[in-house]
mmCIF file of C-alpha atoms in Angstrom:
data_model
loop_
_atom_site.group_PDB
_atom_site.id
_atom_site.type_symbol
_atom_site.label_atom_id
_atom_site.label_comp_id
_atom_site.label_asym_id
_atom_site.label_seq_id
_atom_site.Cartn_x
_atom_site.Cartn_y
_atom_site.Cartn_z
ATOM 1 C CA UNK A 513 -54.387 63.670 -76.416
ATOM 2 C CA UNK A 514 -55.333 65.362 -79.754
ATOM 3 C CA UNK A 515 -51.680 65.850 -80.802
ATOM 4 C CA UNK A 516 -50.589 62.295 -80.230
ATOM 5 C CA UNK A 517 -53.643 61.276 -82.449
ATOM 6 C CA UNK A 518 -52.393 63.474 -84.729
ATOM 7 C CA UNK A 519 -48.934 62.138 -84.516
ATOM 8 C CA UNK A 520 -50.173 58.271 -84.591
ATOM 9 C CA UNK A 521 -51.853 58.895 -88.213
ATOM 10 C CA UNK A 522 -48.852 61.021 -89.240
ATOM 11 C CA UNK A 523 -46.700 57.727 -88.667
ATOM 12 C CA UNK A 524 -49.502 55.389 -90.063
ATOM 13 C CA UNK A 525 -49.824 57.108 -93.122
ATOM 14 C CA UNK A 526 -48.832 55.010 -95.904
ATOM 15 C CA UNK A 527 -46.155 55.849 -98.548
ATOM 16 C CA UNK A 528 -46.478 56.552 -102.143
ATOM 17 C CA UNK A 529 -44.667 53.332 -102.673
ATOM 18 C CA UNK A 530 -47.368 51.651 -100.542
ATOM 19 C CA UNK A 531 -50.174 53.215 -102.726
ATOM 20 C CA UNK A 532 -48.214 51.438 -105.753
ATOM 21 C CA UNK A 533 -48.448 48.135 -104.340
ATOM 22 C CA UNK A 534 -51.959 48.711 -103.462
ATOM 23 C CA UNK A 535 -53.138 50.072 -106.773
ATOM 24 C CA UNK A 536 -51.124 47.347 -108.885
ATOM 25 C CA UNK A 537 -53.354 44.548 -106.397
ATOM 26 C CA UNK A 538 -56.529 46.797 -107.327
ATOM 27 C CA UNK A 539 -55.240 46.849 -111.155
ATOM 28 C CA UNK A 540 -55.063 43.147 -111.579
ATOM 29 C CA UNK A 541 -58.449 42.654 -110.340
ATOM 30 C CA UNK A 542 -59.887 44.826 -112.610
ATOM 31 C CA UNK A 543 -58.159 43.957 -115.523
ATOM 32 C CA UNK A 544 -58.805 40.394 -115.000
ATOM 33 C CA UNK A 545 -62.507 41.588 -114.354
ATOM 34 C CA UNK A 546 -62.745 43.120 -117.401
ATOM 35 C CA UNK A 547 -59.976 41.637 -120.094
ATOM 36 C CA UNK A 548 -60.822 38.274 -118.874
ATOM 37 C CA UNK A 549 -64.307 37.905 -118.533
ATOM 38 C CA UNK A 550 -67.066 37.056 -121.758
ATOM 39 C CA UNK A 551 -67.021 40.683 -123.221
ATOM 40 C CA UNK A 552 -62.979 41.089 -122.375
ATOM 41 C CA UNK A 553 -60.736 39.742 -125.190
ATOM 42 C CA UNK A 554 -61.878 39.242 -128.845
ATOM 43 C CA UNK A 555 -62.019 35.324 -129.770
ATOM 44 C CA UNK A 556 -58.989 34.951 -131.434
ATOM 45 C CA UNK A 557 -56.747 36.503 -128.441
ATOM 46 C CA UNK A 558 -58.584 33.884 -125.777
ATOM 47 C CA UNK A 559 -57.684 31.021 -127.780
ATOM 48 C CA UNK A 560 -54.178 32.492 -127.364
ATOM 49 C CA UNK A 561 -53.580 33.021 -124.286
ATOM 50 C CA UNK A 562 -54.704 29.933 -121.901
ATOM 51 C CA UNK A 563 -54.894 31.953 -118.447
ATOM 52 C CA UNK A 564 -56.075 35.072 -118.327
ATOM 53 C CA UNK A 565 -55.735 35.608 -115.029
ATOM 54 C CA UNK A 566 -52.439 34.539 -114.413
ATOM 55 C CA UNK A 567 -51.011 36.399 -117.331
ATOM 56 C CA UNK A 568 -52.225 39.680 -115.680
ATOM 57 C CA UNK A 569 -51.309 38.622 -111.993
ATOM 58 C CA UNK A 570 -47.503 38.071 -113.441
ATOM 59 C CA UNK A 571 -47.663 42.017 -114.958
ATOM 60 C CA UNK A 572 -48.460 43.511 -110.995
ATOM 61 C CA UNK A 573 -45.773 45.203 -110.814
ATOM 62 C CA UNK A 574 -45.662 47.051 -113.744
ATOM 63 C CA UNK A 575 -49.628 48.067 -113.249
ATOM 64 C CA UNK A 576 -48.055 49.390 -109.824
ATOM 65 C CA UNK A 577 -45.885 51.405 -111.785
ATOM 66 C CA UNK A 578 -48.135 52.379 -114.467
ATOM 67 C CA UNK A 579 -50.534 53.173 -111.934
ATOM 68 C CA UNK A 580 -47.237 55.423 -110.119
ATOM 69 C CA UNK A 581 -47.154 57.113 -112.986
ATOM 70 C CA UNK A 582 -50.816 58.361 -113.464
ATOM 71 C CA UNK A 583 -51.450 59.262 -109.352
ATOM 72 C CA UNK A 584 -51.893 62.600 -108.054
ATOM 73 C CA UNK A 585 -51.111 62.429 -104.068
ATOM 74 C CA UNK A 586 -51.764 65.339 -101.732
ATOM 75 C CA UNK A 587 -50.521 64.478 -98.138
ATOM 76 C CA UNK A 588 -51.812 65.616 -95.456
ATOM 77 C CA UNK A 589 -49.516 64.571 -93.071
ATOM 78 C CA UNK A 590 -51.994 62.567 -91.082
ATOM 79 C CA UNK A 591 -53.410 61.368 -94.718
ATOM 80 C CA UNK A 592 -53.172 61.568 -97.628
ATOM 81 C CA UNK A 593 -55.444 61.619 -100.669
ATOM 82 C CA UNK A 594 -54.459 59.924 -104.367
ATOM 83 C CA UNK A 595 -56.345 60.259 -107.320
ATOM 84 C CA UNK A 596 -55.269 57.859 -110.289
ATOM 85 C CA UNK A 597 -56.854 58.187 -113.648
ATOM 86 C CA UNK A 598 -55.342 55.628 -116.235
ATOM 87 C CA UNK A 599 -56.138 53.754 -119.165
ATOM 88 C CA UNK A 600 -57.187 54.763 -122.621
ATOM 89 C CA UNK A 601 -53.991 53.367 -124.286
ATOM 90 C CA UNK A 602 -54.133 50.561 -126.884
ATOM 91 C CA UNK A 603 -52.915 47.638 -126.220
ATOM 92 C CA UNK A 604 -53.779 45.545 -129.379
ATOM 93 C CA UNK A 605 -55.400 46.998 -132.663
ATOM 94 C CA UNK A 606 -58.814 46.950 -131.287
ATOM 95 C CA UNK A 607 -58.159 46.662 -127.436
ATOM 96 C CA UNK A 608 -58.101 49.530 -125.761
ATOM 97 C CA UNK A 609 -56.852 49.884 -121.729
ATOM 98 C CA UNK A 610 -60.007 50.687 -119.917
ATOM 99 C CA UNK A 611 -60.841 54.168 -118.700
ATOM 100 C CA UNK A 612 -60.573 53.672 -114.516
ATOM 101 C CA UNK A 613 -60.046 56.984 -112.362
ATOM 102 C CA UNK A 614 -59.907 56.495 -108.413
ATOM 103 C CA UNK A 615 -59.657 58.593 -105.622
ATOM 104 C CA UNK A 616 -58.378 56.739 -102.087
ATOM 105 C CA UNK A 617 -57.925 58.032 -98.640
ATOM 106 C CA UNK A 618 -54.665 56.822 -97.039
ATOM 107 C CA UNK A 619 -54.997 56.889 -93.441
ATOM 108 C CA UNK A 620 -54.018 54.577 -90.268
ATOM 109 C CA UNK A 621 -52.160 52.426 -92.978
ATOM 110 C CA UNK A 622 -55.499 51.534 -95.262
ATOM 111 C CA UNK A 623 -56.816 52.654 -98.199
ATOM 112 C CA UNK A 624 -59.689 53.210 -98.799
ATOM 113 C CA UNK A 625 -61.742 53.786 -101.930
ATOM 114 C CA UNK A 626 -63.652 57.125 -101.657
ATOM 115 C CA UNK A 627 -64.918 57.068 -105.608
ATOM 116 C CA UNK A 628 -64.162 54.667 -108.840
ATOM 117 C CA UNK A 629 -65.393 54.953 -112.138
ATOM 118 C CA UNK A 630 -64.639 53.113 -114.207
ATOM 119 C CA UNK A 631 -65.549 52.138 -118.215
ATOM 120 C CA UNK A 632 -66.657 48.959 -119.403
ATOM 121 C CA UNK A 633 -65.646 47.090 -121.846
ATOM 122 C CA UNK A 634 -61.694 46.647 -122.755
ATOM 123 C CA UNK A 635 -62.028 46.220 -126.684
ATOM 124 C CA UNK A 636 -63.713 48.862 -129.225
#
């Protein structure tokens, strides 16, 4: 009984290429949290840009890939474990990519979030 447990997660685990999907989801939220909120983009950049939200949504997939780039995965063969740190990189003169690093447990084909932190505030 153990082994086919075993052997179930093994086959559930997701994929590195799963984790990308997942982050970039997890990346648009946050950035939209925090680039599109009151404290996200300076004045001038809001008047700019007319959705916030859906200008991040349409750059998923290359958060998944920036996030790709930045994750640390151990597997486990029943699970595995990624730890992501990103951000830090300026985007504009004055914006800055928020800090984020987060470790996930893959298992039985979820995620799930073991600890985020996280800075506020997207411009300096």
């Amino acid at each position: 009984m153990g082994s086919s447990c075993a052997a179930a997660l093994a086959w559930t685990n997701p994929s590195s290429e799963d984790y990308r999907n997942h982050a970039g989801e997890q990346l648009v939220e946050y950035a939209t949290t925090e680039l599109c909120g009151e404290n996200g983009l300076p004045m001038l950049l809001k008047l700019w840009i007319r959705n916030c939200p859906e200008l991040i949504a349409s750059q998923k997939q290359t958060l998944a890939d920036l996030a790709g780039r930045f994750t640390t995965r151990w597997n486990f063969a029943i699970g595995s474990v990624y730890v992501t740190k990103i951000g830090g990189q300026d985007l504009l003169p004055g914006l800055r990519l928020p800090k984020a690093e987060v470790i996930t447990l893959a298992i039985a084909g979820r995620f799930i979030p073991l600890r985020t932190e996280a800075s506020l505030g997207g411009s300096e």
